[in-house]
Each structure stands twice: as structure tokens, then as C-alpha cells.
mmCIF file of C-alpha atoms in Angstrom:
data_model
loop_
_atom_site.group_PDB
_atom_site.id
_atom_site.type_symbol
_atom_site.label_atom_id
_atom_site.label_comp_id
_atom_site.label_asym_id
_atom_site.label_seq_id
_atom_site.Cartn_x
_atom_site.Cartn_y
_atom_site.Cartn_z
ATOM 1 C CA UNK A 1 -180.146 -164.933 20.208
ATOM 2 C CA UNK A 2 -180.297 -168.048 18.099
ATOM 3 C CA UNK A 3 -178.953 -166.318 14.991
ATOM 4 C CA UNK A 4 -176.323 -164.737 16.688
ATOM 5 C CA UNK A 5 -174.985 -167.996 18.285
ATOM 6 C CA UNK A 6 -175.364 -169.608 14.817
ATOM 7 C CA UNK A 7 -173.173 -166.822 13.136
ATOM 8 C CA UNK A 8 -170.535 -167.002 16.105
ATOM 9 C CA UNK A 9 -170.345 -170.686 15.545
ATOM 10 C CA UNK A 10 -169.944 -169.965 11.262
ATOM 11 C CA UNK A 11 -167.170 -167.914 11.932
ATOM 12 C CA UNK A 12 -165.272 -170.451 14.005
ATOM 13 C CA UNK A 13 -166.345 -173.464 12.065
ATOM 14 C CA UNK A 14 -164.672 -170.854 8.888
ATOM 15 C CA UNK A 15 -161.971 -169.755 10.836
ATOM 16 C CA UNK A 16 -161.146 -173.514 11.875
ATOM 17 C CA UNK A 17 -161.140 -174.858 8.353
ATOM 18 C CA UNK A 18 -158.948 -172.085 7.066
ATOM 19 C CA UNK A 19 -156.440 -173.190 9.931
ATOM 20 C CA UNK A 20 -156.826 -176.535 8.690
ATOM 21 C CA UNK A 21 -156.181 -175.776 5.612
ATOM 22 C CA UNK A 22 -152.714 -173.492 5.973
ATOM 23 C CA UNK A 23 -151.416 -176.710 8.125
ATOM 24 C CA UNK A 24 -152.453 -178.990 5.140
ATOM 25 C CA UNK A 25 -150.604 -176.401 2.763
ATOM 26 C CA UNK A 26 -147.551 -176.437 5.238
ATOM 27 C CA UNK A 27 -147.203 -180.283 5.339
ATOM 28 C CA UNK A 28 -147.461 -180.325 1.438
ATOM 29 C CA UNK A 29 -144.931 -177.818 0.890
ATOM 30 C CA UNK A 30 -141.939 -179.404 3.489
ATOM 31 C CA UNK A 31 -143.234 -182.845 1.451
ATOM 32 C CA UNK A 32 -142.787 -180.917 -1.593
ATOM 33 C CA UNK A 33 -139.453 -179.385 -0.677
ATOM 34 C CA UNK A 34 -138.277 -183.223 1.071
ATOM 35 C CA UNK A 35 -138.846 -184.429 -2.535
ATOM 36 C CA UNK A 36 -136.728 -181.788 -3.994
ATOM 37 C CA UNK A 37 -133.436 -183.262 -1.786
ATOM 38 C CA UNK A 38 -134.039 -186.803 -2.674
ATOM 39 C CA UNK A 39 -134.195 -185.965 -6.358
ATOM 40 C CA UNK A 40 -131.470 -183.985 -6.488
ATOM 41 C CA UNK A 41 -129.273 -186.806 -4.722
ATOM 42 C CA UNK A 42 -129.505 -189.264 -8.012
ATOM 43 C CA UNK A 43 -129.431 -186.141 -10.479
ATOM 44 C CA UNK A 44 -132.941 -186.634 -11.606
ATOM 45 C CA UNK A 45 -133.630 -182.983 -13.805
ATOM 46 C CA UNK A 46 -136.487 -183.890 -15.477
ATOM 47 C CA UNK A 47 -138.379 -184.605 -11.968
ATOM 48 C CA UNK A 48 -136.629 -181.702 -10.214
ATOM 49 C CA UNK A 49 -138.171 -179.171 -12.445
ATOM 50 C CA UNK A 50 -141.851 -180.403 -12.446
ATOM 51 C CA UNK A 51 -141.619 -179.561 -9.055
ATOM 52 C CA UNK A 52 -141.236 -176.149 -10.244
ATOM 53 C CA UNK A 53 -143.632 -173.617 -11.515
ATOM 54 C CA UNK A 54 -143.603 -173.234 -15.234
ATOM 55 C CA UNK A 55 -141.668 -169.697 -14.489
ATOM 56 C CA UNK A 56 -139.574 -171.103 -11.579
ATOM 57 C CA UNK A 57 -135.967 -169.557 -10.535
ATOM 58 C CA UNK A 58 -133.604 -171.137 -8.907
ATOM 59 C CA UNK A 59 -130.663 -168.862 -7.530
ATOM 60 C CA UNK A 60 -127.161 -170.407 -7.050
ATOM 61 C CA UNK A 61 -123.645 -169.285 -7.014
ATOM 62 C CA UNK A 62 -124.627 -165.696 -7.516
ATOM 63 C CA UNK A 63 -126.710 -166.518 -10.728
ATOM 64 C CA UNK A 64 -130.060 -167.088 -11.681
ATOM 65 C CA UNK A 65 -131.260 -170.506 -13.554
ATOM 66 C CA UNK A 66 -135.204 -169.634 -14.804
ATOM 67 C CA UNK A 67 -137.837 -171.629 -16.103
ATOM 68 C CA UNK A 68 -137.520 -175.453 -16.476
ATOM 69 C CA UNK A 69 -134.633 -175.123 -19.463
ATOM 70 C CA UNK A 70 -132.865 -173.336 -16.505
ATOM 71 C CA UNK A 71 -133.525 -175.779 -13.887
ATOM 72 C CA UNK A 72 -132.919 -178.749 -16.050
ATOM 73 C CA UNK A 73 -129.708 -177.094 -16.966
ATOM 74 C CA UNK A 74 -128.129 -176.765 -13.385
ATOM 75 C CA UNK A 75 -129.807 -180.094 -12.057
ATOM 76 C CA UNK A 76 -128.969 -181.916 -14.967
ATOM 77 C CA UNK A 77 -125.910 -180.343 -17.160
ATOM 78 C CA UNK A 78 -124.507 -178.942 -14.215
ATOM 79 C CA UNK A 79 -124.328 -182.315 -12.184
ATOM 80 C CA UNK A 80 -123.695 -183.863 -14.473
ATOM 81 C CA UNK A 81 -120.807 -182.470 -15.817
ATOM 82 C CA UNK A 82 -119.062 -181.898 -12.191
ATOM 83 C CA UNK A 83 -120.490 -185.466 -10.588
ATOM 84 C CA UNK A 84 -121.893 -188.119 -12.895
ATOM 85 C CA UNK A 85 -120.343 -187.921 -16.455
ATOM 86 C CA UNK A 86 -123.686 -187.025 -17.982
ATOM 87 C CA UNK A 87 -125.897 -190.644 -15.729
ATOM 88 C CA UNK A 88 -128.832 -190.354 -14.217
ATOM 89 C CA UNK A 89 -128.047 -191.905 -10.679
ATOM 90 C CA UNK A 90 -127.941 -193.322 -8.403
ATOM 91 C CA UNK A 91 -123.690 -193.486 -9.779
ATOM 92 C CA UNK A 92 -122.037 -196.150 -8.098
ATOM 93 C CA UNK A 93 -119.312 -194.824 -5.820
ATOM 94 C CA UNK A 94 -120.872 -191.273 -5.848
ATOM 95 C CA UNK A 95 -122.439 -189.839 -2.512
ATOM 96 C CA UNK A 96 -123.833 -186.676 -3.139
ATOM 97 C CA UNK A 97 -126.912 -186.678 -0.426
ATOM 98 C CA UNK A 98 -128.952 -183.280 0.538
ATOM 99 C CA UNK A 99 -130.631 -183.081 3.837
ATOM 100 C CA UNK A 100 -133.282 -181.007 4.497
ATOM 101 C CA UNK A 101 -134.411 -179.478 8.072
ATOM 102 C CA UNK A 102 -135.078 -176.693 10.363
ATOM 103 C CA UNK A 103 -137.936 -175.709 8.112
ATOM 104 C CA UNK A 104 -140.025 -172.553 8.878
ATOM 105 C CA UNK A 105 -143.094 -172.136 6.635
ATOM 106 C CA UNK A 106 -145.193 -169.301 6.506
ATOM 107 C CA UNK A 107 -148.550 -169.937 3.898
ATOM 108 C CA UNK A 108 -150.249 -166.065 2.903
ATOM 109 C CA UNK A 109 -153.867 -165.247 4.421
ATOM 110 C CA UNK A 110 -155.203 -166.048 0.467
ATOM 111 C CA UNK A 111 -153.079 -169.269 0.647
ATOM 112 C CA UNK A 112 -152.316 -168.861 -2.789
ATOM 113 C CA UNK A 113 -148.277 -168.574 -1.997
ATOM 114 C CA UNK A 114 -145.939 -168.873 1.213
ATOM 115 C CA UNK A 115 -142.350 -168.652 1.982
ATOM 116 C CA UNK A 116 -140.515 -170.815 3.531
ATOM 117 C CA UNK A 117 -137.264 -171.205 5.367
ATOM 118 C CA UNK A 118 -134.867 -174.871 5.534
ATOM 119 C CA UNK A 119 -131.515 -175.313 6.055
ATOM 120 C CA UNK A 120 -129.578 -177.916 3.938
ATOM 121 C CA UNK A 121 -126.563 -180.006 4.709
ATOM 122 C CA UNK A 122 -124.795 -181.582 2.660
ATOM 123 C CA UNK A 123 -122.077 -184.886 2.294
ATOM 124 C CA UNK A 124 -120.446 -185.790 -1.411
ATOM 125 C CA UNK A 125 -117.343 -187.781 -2.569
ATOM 126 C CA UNK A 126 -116.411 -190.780 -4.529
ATOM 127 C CA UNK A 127 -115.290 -194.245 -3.636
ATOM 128 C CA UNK A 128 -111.748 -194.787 -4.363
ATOM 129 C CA UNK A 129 -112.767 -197.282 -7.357
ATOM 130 C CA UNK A 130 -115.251 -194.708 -8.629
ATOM 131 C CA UNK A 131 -113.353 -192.123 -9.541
ATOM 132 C CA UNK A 132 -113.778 -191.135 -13.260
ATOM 133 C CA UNK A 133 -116.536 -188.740 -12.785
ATOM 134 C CA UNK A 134 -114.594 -186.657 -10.979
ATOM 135 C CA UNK A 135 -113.312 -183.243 -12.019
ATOM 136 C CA UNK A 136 -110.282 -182.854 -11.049
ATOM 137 C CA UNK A 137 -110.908 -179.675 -9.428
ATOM 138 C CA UNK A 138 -113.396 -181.308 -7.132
ATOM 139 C CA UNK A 139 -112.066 -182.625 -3.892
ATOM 140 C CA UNK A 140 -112.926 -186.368 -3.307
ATOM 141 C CA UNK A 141 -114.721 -186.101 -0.298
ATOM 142 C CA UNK A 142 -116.783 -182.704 0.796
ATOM 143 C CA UNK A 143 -118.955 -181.376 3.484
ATOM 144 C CA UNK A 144 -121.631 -178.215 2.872
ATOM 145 C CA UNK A 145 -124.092 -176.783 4.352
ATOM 146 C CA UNK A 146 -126.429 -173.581 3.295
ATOM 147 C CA UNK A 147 -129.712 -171.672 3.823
ATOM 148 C CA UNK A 148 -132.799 -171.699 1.992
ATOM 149 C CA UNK A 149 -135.443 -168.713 1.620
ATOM 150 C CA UNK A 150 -137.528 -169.953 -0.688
ATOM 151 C CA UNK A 151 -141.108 -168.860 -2.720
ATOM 152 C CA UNK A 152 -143.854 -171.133 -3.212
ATOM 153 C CA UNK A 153 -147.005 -170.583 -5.192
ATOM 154 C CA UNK A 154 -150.259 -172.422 -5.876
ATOM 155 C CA UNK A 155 -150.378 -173.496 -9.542
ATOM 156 C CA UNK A 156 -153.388 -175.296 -10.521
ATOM 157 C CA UNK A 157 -154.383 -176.095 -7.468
ATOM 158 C CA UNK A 158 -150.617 -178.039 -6.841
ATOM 159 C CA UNK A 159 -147.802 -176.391 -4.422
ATOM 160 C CA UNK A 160 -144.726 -175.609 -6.327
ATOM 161 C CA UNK A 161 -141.284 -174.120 -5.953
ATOM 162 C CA UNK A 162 -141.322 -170.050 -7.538
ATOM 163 C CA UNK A 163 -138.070 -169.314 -6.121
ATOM 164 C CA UNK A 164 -135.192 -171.426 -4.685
ATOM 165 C CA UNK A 165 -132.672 -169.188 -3.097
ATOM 166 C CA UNK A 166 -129.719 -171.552 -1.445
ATOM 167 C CA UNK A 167 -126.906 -169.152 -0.053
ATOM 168 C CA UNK A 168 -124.012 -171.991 0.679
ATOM 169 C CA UNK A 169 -123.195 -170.971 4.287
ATOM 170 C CA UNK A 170 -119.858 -173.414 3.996
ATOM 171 C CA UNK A 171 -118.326 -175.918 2.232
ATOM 172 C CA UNK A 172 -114.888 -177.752 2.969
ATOM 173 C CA UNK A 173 -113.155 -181.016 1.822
ATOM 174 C CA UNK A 174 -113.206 -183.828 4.740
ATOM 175 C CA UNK A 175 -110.310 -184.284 5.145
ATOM 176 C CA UNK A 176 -109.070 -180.680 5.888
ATOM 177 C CA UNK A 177 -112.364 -179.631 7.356
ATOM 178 C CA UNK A 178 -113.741 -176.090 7.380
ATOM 179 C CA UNK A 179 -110.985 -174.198 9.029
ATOM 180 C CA UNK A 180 -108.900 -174.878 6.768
ATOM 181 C CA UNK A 181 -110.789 -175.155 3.050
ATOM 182 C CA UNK A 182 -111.568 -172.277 0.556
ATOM 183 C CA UNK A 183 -114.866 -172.922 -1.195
ATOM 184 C CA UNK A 184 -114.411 -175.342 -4.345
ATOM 185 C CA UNK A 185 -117.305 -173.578 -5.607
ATOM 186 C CA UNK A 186 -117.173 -169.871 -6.708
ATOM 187 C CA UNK A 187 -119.577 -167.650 -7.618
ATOM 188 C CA UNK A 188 -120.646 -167.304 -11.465
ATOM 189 C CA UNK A 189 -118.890 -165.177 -14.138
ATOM 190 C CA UNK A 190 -120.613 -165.839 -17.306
ATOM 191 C CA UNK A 191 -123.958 -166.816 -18.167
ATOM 192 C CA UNK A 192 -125.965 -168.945 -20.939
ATOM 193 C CA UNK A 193 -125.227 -169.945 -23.087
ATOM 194 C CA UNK A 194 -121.500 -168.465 -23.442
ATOM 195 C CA UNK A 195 -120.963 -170.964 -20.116
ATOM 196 C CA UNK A 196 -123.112 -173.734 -21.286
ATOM 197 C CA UNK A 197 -122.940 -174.474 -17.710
ATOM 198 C CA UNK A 198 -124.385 -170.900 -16.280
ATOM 199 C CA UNK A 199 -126.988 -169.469 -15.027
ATOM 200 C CA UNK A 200 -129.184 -167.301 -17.265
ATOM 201 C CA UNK A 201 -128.507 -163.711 -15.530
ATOM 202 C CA UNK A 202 -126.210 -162.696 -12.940
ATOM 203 C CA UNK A 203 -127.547 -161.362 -9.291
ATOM 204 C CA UNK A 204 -126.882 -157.665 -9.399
ATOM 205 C CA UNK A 205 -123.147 -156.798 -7.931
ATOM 206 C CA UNK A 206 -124.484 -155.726 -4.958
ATOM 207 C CA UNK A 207 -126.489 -159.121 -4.141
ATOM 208 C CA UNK A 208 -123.442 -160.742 -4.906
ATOM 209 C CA UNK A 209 -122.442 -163.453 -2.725
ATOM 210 C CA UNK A 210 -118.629 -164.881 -2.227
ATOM 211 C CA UNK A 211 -118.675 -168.057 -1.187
ATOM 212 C CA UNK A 212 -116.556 -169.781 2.213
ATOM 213 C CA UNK A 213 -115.034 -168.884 4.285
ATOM 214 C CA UNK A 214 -116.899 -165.579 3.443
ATOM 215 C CA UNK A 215 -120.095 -165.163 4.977
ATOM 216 C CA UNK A 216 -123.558 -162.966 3.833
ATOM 217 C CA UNK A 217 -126.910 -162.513 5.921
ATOM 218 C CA UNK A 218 -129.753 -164.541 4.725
ATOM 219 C CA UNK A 219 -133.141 -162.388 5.967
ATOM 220 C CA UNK A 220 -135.651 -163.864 7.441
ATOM 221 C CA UNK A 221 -138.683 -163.703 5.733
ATOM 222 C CA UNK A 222 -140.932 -164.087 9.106
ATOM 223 C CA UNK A 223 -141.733 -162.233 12.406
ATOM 224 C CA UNK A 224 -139.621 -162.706 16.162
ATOM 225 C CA UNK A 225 -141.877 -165.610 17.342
ATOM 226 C CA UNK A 226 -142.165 -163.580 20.503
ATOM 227 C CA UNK A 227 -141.929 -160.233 19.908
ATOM 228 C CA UNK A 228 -143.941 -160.214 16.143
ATOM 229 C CA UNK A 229 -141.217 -157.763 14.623
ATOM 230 C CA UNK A 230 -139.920 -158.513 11.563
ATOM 231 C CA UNK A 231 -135.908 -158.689 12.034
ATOM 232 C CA UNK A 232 -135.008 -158.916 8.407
ATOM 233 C CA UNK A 233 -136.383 -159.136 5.344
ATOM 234 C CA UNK A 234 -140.290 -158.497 4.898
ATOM 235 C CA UNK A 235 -143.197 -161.258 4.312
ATOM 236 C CA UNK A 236 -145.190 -160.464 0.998
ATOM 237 C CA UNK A 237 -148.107 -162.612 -0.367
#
């Protein structure tokens, strides 16, 4: 009797610390992902793609930015080029803040990866005596917002980001507001290094994803909290 109470209380001692452990895993990766927003505010590359693993994809615009030399490229060149003539910020004048929230993590049985879910809002303009980082086909004030469904893996013992996928949802200038603005951004047409700008491969044409007022579905990589069927998309450790 002894023995079997003792192995009944093992399993829920193990069972306990593996719960422990996936909430520990799920506070470090929304800290993780937090820390992505904030650097990408003052158009910091260098720390934006240690936060990736070595083989880390980000997918924007339709296209595919891989590795650190890809990450670096759209945090940095990209940003750059478009918002801070080439500075590391914070640019005086420049708003350009990411906000991160709603965030659904889901950490795999092994916890070795997880998925996880945020949706991002964003506000970006210049100052009217900050103006000369502006391209002129960027309006001077701008409102966004999109959907994360992103990959996260375990790499030396250290959450990082496998695979960013932001699908804008919709983007407007301020003053107009959304009812009335076509997207500023467009998808990609070229990649890397003929754009010195783009991505390094294209998403496939049917992945492809116009951008506002146009609108995609962005699966869900977890189960109906109630109902435990998957609606869309399907979890994969």
C-alpha cells in the first residue's frame, strides 16, 4: 500500500513540475516576444536577431527574411532606409512604437518548441521639425495593426523566435483613418539582393497576401478552448 501511495504521489509531484515548467516557458517566451517590440521601436538589428535562432525566418510583406543576415536586413536596412536615414534610435521626432498583446501560447509536451499567438498594434509618424527621414511615399502619421503566429524553439537551453509570421491586418494614415487609406505598404516583388531591401524568397503565389483594405485568414494554431477542436490550422511540436 505504501509503495503504491509513494508512486501516486511521484507522478503528481512529476506531473506538477512539468506544469511548472510549461508556465515558466510561457512567461519567458511573451518576455521574449515583449523584448522583440521594444527593440524594434529604436531600430536596434543587431539585438533583434539574437533573439532569433541561428536559422530564424521572419515573414513580412509576402516574403521571407532568413537567418540573422535576413533579419538584420529588414530590422536594420529596411528601417532604416524607410524611417531613420540609416540611426540607430531612438530618432528624435520619429514614433514608430509596437505593442504587443492578446498573446496565446501553447509550449509542446517535450517543451522543446511552442507556438504562439499576439496581436500587434502599431502608431508611427514624424514631428513636423523631424522630417528628413521620411520617404516621401510614407505618410507622416500612420496607424497598423496585424496578427502574429509565430514558432519558438529551445536553443541551448534559451527560448528563441524560429518563425515570425506578422500578417498586417490594416494600416491607414491618421489623418484619413482606415476607411479611407490603401495600404502604404505592398507586398514584395523582388528579392535579395536584386532589392537590396527584400526578402530572401517570395511566399508561394498562393500564400500570397495583399495588404489593406484586403483581408486573409490567419489560422489558429490552437484548439476551441471549449470544445478542443482545432478550427484552423494544426498544432505540431
Amino acid at each position: 500500500m505504501t509503495d503504491v501511495l509513494d508512486k501516486a504521489a511521484i507522478a503528481r509531484l512529476d506531473a506538477l513540475e512539468h506544469r511548472v515548467g510549461e508556465l515558466e516557458d510561457i512567461n519567458a517566451i511573451r518576455r521574449l516576444h515583449w523584448a522583440y517590440g521594444y527593440y524594434i521601436d529604436f531600430n536596434q538589428p543587431e539585438e533583434v536577431a539574437q533573439l532569433f535562432a541561428e536559422d530564424g525566418v521572419v515573414v513580412f510583406l509576402s516574403g521571407e527574411y532568413v537567418g540573422h543576415a535576413g533579419v538584420k536586413r529588414l530590422y536594420g536596412d529596411w528601417i532604416a532606409g524607410r524611417f531613420t536615414g540609416g540611426r540607430q534610435g531612438p530618432v528624435d521626432g520619429l514614433l514608430l512604437d509596437h505593442f504587443q498583446m492578446q498573446d496565446i501560447i501553447t509550449v509542446a509536451p517535450d517543451r522543446q518548441s511552442a507556438k504562439g499567438r499576439f496581436r500587434g498594434m502599431l502608431f508611427g509618424g514624424w514631428h513636423d521639425d523631424f522630417q528628413d527621414t521620411r520617404e516621401e511615399m510614407m505618410p507622416q502619421q500612420f496607424m497598423e495593426a496585424g496578427i502574429y503566429e509565430n514558432d519558438y524553439v529551445r536553443e541551448n537551453g534559451v527560448w528563441k523566435i524560429k518563425r515570425l509570421d506578422y500578417m498586417m491586418q490594416w494600416q491607414s494614415n491618421y489623418e484619413d483613418g482606415w476607411a479611407h487609406t490603401t495600404s502604404h505598404l505592398q507586398p514584395a516583388g523582388e528579392v535579395f539582393p536584386k532589392d537590396p531591401l527584400g526578402p530572401d524568397r517570395l511566399l508561394p503565389e498562393s500564400e500570397h497576401r495583399p495588404t489593406w483594405p484586403f483581408r486573409r485568414d490567419v489560422p489558429m494554431h490552437f484548439a476551441h478552448p471549449r470544445f478542443g477542436a482545432v478550427l484552423a490550422g494544426q498544432y505540431a511540436s
